[in-house]
Short mmCIF file of C-alpha atoms and ligand atoms in Angstrom, two decimals:
data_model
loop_
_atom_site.label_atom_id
_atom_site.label_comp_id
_atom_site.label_asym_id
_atom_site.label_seq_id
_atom_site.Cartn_x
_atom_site.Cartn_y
_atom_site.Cartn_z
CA UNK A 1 59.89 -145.75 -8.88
CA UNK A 2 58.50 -145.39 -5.52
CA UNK A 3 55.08 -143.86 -5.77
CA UNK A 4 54.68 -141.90 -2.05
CA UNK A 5 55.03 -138.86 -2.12
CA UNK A 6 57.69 -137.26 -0.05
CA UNK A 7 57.25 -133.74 0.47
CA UNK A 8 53.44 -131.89 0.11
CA UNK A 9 55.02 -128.92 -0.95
CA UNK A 10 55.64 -129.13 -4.40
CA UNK A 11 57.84 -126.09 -4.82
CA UNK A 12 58.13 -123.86 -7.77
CA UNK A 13 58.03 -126.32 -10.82
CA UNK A 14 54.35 -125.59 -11.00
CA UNK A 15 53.72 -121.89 -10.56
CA UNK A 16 50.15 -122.32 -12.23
CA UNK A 17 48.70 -122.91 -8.87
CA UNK A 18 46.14 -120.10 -8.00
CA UNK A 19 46.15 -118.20 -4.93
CA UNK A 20 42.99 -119.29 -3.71
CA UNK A 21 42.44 -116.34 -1.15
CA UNK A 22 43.03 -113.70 -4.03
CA UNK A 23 40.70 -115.78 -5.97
CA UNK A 24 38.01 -115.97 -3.58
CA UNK A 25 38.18 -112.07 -2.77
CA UNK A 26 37.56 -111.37 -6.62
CA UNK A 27 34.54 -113.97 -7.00
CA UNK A 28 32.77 -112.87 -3.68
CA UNK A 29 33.14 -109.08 -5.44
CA UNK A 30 30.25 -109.91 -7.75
CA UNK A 31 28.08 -111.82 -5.76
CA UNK A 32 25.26 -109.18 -5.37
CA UNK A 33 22.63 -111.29 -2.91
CA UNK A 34 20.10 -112.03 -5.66
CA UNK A 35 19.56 -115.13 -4.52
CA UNK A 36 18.69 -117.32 -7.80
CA UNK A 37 21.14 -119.51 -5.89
CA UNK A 38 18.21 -120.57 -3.27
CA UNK A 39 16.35 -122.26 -5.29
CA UNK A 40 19.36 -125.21 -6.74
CA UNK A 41 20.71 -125.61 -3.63
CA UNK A 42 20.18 -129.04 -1.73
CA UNK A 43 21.39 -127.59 1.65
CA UNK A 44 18.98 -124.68 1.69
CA UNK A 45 16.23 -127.16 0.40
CA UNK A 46 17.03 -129.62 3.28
CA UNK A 47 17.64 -126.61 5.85
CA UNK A 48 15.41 -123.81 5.01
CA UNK A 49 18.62 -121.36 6.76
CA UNK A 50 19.90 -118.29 4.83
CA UNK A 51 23.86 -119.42 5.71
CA UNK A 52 23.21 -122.96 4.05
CA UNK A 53 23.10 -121.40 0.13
CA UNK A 54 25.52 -119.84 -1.89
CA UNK A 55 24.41 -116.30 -0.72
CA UNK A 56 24.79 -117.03 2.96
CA UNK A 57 27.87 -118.95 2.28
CA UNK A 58 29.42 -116.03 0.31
CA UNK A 59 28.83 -113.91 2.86
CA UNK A 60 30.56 -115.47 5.82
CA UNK A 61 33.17 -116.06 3.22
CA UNK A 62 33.50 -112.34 3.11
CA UNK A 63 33.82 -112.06 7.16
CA UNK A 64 36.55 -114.68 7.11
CA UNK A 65 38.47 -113.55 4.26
CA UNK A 66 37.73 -109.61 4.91
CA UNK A 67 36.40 -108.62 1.40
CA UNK A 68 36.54 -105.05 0.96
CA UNK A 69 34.22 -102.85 0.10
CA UNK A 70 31.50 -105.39 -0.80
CA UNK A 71 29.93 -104.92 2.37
CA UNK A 72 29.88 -108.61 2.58
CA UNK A 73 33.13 -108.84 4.68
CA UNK A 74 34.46 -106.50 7.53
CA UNK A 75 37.26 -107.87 9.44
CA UNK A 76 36.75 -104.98 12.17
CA UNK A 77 33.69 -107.75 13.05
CA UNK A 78 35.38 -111.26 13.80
CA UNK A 79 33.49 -113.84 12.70
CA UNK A 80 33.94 -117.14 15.53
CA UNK A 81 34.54 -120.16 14.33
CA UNK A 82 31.32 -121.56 15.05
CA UNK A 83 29.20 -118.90 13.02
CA UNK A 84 31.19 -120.16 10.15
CA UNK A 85 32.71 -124.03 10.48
CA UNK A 86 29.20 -125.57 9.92
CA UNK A 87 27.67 -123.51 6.99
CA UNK A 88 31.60 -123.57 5.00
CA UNK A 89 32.11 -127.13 5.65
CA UNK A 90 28.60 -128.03 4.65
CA UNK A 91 28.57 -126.73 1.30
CA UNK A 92 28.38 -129.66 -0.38
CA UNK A 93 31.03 -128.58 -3.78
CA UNK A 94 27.93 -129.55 -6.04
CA UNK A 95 28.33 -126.77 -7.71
CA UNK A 96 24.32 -125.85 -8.58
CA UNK A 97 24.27 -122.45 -7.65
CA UNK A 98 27.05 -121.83 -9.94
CA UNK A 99 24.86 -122.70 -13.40
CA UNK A 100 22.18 -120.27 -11.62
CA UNK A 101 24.42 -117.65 -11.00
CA UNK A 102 24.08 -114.47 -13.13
CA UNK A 103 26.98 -113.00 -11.61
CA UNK A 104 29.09 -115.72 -12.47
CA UNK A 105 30.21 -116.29 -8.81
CA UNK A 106 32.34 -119.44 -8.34
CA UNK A 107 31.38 -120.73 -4.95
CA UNK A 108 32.93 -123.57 -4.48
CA UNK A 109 36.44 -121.92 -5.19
CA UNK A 110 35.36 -119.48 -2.81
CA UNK A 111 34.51 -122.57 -0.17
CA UNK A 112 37.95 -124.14 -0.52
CA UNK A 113 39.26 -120.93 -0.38
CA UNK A 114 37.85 -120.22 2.98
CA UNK A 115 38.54 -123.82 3.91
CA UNK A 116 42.60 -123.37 3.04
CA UNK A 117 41.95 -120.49 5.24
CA UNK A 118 40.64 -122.00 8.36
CA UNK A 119 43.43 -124.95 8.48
CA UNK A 120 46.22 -122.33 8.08
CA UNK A 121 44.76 -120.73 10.92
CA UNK A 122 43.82 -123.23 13.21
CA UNK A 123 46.30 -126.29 12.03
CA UNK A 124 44.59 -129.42 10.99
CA UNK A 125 43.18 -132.39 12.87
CA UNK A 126 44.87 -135.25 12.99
CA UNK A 127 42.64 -137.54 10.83
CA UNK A 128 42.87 -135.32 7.71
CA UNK A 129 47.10 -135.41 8.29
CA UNK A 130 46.78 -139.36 8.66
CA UNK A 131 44.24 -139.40 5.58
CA UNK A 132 45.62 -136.97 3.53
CA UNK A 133 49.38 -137.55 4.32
CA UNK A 134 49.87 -140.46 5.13
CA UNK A 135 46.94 -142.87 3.50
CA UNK A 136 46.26 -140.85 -0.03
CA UNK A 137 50.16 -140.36 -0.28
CA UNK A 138 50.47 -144.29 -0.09
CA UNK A 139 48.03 -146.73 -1.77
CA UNK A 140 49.97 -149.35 -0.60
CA UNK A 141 49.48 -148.15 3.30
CA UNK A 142 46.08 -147.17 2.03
CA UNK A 143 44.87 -150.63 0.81
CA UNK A 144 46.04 -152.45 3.92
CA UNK A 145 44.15 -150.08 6.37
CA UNK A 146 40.92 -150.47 3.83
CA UNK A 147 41.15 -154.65 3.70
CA UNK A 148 41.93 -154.93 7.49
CA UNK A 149 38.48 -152.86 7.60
CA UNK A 150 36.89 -155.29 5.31
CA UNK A 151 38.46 -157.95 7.76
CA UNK A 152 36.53 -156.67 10.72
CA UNK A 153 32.93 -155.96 8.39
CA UNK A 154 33.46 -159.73 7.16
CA UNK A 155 34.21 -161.28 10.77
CA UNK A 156 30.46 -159.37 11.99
CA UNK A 157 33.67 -157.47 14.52
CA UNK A 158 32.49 -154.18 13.40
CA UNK A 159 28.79 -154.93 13.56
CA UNK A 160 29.45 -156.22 16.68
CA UNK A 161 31.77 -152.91 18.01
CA UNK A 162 28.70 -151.08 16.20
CA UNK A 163 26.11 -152.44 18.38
CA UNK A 164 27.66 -152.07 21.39
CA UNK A 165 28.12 -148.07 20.28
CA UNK A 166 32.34 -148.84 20.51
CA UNK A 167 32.33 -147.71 16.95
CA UNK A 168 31.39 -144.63 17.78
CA UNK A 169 32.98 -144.32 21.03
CA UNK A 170 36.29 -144.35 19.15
CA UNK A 171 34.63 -142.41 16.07
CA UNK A 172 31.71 -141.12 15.26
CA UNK A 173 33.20 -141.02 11.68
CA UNK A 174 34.31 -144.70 11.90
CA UNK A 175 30.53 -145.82 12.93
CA UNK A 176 29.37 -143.79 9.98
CA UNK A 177 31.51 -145.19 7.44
CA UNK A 178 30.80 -148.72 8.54
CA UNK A 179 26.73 -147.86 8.14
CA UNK A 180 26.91 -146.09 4.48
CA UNK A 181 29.08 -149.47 3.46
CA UNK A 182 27.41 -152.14 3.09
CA UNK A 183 30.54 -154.56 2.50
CA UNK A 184 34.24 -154.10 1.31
CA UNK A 185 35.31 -156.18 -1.28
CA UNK A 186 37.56 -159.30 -0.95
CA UNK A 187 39.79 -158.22 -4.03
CA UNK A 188 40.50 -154.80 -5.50
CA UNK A 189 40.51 -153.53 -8.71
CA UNK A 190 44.19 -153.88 -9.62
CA UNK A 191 44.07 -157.40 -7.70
CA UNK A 192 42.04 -158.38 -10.48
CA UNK A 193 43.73 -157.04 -13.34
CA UNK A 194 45.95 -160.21 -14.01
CA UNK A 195 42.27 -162.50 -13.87
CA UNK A 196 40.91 -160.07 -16.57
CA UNK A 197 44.22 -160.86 -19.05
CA UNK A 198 46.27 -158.10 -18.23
CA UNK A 199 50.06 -158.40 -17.77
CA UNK A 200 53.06 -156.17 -16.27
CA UNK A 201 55.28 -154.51 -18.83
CA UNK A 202 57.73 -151.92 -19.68
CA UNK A 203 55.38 -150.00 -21.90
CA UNK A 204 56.83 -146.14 -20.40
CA UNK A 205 59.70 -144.26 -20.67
CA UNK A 206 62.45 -144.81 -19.41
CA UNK A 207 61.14 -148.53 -18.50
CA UNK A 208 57.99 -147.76 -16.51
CA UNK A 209 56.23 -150.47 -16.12
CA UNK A 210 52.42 -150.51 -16.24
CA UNK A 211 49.65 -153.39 -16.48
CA UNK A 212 48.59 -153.62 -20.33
CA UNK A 213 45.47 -154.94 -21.85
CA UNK A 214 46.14 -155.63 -25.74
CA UNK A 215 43.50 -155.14 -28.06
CA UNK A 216 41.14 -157.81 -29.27
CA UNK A 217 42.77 -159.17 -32.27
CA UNK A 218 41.78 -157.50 -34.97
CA UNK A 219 40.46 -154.54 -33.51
CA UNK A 220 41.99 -150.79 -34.02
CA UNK A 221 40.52 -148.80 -30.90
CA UNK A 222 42.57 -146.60 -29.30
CA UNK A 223 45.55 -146.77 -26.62
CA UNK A 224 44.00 -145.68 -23.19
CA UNK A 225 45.63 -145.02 -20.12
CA UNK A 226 43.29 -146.08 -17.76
CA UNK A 227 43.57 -144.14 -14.52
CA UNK A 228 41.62 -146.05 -11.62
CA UNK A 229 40.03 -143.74 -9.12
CA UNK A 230 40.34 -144.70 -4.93
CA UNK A 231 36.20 -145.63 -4.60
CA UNK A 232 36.67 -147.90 -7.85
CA UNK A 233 39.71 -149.20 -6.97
CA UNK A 234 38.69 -150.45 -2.81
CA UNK A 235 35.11 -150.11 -2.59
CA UNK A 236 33.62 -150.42 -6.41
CA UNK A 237 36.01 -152.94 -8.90
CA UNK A 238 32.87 -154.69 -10.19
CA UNK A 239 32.37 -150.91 -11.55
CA UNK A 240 35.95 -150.89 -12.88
CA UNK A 241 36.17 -154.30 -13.87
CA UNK A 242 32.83 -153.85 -16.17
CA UNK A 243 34.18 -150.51 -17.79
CA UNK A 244 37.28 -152.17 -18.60
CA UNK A 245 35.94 -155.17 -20.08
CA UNK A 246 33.20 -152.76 -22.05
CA UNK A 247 36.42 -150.43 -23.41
CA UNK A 248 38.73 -153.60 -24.92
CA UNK A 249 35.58 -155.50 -26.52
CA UNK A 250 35.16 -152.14 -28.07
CA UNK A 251 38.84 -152.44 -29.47
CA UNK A 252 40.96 -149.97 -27.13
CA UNK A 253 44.14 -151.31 -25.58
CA UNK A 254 44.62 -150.37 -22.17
CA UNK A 255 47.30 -149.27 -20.06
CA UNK A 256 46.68 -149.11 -16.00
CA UNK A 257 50.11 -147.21 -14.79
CA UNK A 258 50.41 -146.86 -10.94
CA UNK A 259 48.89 -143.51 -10.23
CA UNK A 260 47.98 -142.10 -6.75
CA UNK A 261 44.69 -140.84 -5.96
CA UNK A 262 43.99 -137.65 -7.91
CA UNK A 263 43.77 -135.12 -5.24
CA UNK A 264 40.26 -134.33 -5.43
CA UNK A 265 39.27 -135.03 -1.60
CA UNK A 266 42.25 -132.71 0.34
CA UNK A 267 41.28 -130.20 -2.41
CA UNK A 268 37.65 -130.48 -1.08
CA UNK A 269 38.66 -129.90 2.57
CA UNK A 270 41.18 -126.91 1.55
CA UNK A 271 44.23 -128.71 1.81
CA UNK A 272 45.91 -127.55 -0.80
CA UNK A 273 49.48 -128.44 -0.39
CA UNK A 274 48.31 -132.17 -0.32
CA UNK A 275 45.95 -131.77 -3.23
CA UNK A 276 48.93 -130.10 -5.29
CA UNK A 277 51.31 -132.66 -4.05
CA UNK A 278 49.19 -135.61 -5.43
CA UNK A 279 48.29 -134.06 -8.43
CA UNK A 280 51.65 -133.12 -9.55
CA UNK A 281 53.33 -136.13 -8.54
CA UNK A 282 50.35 -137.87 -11.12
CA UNK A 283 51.78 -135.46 -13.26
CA UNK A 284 54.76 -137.12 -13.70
CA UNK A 285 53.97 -140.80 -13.28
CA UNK A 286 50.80 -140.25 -15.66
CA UNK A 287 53.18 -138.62 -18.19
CA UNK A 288 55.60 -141.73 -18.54
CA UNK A 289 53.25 -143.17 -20.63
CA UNK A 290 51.67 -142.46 -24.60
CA UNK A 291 48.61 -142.86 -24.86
CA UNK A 292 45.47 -141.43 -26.93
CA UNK A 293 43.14 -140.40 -23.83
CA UNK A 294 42.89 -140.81 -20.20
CA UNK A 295 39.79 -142.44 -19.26
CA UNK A 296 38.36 -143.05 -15.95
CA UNK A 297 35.12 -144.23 -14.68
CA UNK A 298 34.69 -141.42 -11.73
CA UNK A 299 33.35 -138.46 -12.42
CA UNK A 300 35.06 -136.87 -9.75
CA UNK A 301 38.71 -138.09 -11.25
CA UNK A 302 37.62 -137.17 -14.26
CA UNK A 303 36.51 -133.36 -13.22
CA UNK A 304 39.57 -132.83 -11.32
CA UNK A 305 42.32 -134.41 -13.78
CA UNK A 306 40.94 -132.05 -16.23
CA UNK A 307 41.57 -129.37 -13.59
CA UNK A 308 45.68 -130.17 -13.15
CA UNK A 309 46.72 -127.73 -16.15
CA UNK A 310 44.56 -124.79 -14.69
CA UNK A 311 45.75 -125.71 -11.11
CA UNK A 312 49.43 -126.57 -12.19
CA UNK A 313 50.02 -124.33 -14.94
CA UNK A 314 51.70 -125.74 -18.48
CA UNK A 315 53.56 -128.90 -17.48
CA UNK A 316 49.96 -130.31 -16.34
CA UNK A 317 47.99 -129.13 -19.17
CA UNK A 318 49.20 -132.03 -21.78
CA UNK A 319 47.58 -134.48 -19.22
CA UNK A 320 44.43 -132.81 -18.69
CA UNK A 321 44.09 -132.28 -22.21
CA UNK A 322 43.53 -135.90 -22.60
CA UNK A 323 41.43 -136.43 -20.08
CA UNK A 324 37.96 -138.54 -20.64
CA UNK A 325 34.92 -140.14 -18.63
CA UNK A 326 34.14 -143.27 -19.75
CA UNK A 327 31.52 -142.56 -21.38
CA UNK A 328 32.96 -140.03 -24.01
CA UNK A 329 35.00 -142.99 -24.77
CA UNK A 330 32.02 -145.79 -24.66
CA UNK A 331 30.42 -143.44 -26.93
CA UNK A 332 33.43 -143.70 -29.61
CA UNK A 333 32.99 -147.49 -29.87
CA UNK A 334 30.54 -150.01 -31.35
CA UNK A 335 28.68 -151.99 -28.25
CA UNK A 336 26.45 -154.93 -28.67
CA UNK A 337 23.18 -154.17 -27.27
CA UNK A 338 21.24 -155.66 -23.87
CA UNK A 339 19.22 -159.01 -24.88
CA UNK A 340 16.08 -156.77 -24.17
CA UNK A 341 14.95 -153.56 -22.60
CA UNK A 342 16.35 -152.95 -18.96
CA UNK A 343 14.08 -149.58 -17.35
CA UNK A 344 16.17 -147.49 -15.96
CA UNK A 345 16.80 -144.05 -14.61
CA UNK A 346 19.96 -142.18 -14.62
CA UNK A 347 21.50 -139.84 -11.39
CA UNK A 348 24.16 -136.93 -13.06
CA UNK A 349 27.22 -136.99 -10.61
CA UNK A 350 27.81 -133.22 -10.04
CA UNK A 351 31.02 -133.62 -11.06
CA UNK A 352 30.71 -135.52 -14.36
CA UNK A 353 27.73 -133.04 -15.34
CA UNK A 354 28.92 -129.68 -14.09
CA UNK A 355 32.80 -130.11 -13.77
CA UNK A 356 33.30 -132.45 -16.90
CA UNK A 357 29.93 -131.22 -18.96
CA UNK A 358 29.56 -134.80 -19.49
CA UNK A 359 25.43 -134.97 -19.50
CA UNK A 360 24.13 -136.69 -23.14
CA UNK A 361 26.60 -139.48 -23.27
CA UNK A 362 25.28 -141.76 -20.69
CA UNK A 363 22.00 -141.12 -21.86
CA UNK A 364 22.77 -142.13 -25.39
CA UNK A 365 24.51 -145.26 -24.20
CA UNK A 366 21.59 -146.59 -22.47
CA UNK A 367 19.41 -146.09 -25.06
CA UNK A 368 21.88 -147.51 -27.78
CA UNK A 369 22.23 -150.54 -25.44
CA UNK A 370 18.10 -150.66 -26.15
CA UNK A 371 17.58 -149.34 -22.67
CA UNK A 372 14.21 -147.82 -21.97
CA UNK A 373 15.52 -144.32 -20.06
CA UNK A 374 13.09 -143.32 -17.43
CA UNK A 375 14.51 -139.53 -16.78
CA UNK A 376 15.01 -138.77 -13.24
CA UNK A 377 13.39 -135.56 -11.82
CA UNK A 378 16.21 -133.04 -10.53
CA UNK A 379 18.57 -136.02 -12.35
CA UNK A 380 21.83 -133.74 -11.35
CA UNK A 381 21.09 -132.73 -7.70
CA UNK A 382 24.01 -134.12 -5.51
CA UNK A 383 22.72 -137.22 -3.94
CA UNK A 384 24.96 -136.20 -0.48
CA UNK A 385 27.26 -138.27 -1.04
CA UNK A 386 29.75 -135.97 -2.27
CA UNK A 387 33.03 -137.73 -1.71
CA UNK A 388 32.89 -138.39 2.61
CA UNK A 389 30.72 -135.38 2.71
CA UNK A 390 28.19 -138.27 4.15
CA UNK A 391 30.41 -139.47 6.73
CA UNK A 392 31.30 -136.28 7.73
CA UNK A 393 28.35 -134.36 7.82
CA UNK A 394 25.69 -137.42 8.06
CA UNK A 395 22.24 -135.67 9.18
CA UNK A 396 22.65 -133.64 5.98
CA UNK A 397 23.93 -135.80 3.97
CA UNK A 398 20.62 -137.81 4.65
CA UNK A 399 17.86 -134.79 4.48
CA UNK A 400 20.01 -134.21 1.02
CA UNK A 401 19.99 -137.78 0.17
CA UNK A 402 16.02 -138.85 1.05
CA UNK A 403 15.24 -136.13 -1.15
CA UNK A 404 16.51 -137.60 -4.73
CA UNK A 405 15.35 -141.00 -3.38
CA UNK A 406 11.83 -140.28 -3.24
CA UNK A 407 12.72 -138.79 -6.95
CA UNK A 408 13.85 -142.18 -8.16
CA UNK A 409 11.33 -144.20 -6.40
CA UNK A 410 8.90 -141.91 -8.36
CA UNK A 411 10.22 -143.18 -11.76
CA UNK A 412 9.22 -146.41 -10.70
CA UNK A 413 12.65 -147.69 -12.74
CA UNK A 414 14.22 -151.35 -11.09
CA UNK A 415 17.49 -149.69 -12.04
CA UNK A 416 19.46 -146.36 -11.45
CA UNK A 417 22.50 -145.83 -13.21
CA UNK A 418 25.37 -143.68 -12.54
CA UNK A 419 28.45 -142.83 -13.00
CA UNK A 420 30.93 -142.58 -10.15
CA UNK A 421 31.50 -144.79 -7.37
CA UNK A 422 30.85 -142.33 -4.41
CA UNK A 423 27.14 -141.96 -5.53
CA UNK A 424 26.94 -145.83 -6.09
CA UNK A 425 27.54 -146.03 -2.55
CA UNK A 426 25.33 -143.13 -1.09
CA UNK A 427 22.64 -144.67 -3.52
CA UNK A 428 22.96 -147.99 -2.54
CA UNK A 429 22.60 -146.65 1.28
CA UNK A 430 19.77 -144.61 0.29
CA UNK A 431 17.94 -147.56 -1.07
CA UNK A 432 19.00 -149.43 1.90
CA UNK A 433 17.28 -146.85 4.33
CA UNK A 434 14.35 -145.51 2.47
CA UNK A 435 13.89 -147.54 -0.55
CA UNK A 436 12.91 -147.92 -3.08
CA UNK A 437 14.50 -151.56 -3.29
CA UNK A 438 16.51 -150.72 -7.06
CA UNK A 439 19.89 -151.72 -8.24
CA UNK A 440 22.06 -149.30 -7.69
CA UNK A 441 24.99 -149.42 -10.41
CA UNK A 442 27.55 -147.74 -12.88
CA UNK A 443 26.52 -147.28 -16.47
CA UNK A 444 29.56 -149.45 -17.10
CA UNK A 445 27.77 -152.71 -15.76
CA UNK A 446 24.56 -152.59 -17.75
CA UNK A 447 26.78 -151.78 -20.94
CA UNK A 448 29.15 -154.75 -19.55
CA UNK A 449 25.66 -157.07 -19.93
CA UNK A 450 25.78 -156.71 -23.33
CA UNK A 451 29.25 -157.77 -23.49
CA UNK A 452 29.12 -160.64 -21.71
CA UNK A 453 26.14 -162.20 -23.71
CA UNK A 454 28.34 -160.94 -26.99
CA UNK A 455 31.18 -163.34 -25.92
S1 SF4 B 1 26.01 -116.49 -5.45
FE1 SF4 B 1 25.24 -115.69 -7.39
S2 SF4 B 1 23.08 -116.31 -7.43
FE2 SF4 B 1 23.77 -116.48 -5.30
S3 SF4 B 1 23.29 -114.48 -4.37
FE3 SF4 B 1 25.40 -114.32 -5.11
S4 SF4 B 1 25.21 -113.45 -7.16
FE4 SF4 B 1 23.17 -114.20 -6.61
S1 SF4 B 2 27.79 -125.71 -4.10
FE1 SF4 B 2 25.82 -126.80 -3.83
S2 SF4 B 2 25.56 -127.01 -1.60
FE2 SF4 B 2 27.16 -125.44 -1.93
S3 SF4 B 2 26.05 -123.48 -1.93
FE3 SF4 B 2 26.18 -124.13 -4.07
S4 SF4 B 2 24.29 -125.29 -4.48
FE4 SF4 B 2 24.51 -125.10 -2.24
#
């Protein structure tokens, strides 16, 4: 079964998908200007401007969308594009302001709202077609572009292009992205899946075949489908490899179908026909397969696969019914503890904590691994990294990002944990440009410690 996808419009077999303007009109109805939102939000904190928090946001929102009667829109006032591109696009999705928010106001809908809105109006660019399109619609395509990069990084080409300011000549975004990452691994995740024991089989309906992972023998954990996220996958499998390895010694049997990214990033940037055409066509290769849970070790896959029946409708809702982090599952199963106490601290993704409500687990890992925990002030601010918010938006992105740095360095922990493989990264970076010098790494790899030294 070829796994592209064909067509981004999905067409009528899932009629669950919201009408994000509508939506957005209702939500910005209640936002009354209070302003508890200033006080959560990392882009106000970083900017000190009035259109870089939810209340500012909202507000242009209005303008763009033409809210009645709320006083927040009037479309007898056009708003230009640049009163609005920079303060929309730099939300960064974290979601903050929306705990705060007595009024209930759901920003980030209203964000991608007003992003859907901008791209219908003025088309989009030609790198979101070619990423969204043509790259996330074809992991195969995908993984060639991302080791041909890892080529260059490897051969000192692209440090070389960087120096001599070609990188950014071609694109600024290109020089970025080669900065934040430090290296690109040699192998990905699923090129290591036959060295960790796994092996093809026909374990779906109608003969889908999927890479399995039987259980230790023995052991009675449950069947997992394993769904690997794109930043595990190319840029994190040590992360992957380590929760995998942490899931069968705790007796599961895993399943790792072929799956294509989960939709989350074109449903950051507003795209929504590309966000519904990836998650419904993981509809349908996720559903081949019987399994007790869904696990993955991104917080943002987790958040948004959780998302597909309220985005889909019914056919989706069976699949994000079963949806777990990792840690809900680690949390099922006995681990063997660390051979003695690792400090650490531990950064929330925002999507894990606010979209998944996944905050005690990891906590209770560590310390059942005999961690010491070290709690991290303002633990679940976004780092910046927020998917390629960082490359996209990198001045930001930093002032956001030196922020919870000096907050680790203050715990004085050699270790942060996490959780998802986009903060791994902007951490790692972080640590890289302002210290402090810490390991940077998913909860999965300290837990995997304890496995190894258990073999
Ligand atoms: S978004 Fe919520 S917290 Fe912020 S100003 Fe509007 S109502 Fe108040
Ligand atoms: S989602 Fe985050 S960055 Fe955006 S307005 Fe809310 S708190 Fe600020």
């Amino acid at each position: 079964m070829s796994n592209e996808v064909k067509d981004r419009r999905v067409g009528p077999d899932y009629p669950g998908w919201p009408d994000y303007a509508a939506r957005a009109l209702d939500e910005l109805l209640r936002c009354n200007r209070c302003g508890f939102c200033v006080s959560v939000c990392p882009t106000y904190r970083a900017t000190q401007k009035e259109l870089f928090v939810a209340r500012g946001r909202n507000f242009l929102a209005g303008k763009l969308l033409g809210s009645p009667g709320t006083g927040v829109g009037d479309q007898a006032e056009p708003v230009g594009e640049e009163d609005f591109v920079e303060p929309l696009f730099q939300c960064l999705l974290c979601g903050a302001c929306e705990v705060v928010c007595r009024s209930s106001v759901k920003t980030n809908e209203v964000m991608v709202a007003t992003r859907s809105h901008h791209w219908e109006k003025r088309g989009r660019p030609a790198f979101l077609r070619l990423f969204f399109d043509q790259l996330l619609a074809n992991p195969r395509l995908l993984r060639r572009v991302v080791r041909l990069l890892g080529l260059g990084k490897r051969s000192g080409l692209s440090s070389l292009a960087r120096g001599l300011g070609l990188l950014r000549w071609i694109n600024a975004r290109l020089a970025t992205a080669d900065e934040l990452v430090a290296q690109v691994p040699r192998s990905f995740l699923r090129d290591r899946l036959h060295h960790l024991g796994f092996r093809r089989d026909k374990v779906g309906a109608g003969g889908a075949r999927a890479w399995v992972l039987p259980r230790p023998h023995g052991a009675t954990g449950p069947r997992l489908l394993y769904f690997i996220g794109c930043g595990t996958d190319l840029q994190q499998p040590q992360a992957g490899e380590a929760a995998l390895r942490v899931l069968n010694a705790g007796g599961c049997e895993l399943i790792v179908p072929e799956h294509l990214c989960c939709g989350l990033p074109p449903f950051s940037y507003g795209d929504l026909d590309a966000a519904r055409s990836l998650a419904a066509r993981n509809v349908e290769l996720l559903s081949a397969f019987d399994a007790e849970a869904i696990v993955t070790d991104c917080g943002s896959c987790s958040a948004f696969l959780s998302r597909y029946g309220e985005l889909l409708g019914l056919g989706a809702a069976a699949i994000s019914a079963k949806v777990r982090d990792f840690t809900q599952v680690a949390m099922g199963l006995a681990l063997p503890r660390l051979s003695g106490p690792v400090r650490v601290t531990y950064h929330d993704p925002c999507h894990l904590v606010r979209g998944k409500g996944v905050r005690d687990e990891p906590r209770e890992l560590l310390r059942r691994a005999g961690c010491e925990l070290v709690e991290l002030a303002e633990a679940d601010w976004c780092c910046g990294g927020a998917g390629t918010y960082n490359i996209m938006h990198p001045e930001l992105s930093l002032a956001v990002l030196e922020r919870k740095m000096a907050n680790i360095a203050a715990t004085g922990a050699p270790v942060v944990a996490t959780s998802c493989p986009a903060c791994i990264i902007q951490l790692s970076y972080g640590a890289r440009r302002f210290g402090p010098k810490i390991e940077v790494m998913h909860i999965a790899q300290l837990l995997a410690r304890g496995v190894t030294l258990a073999d």
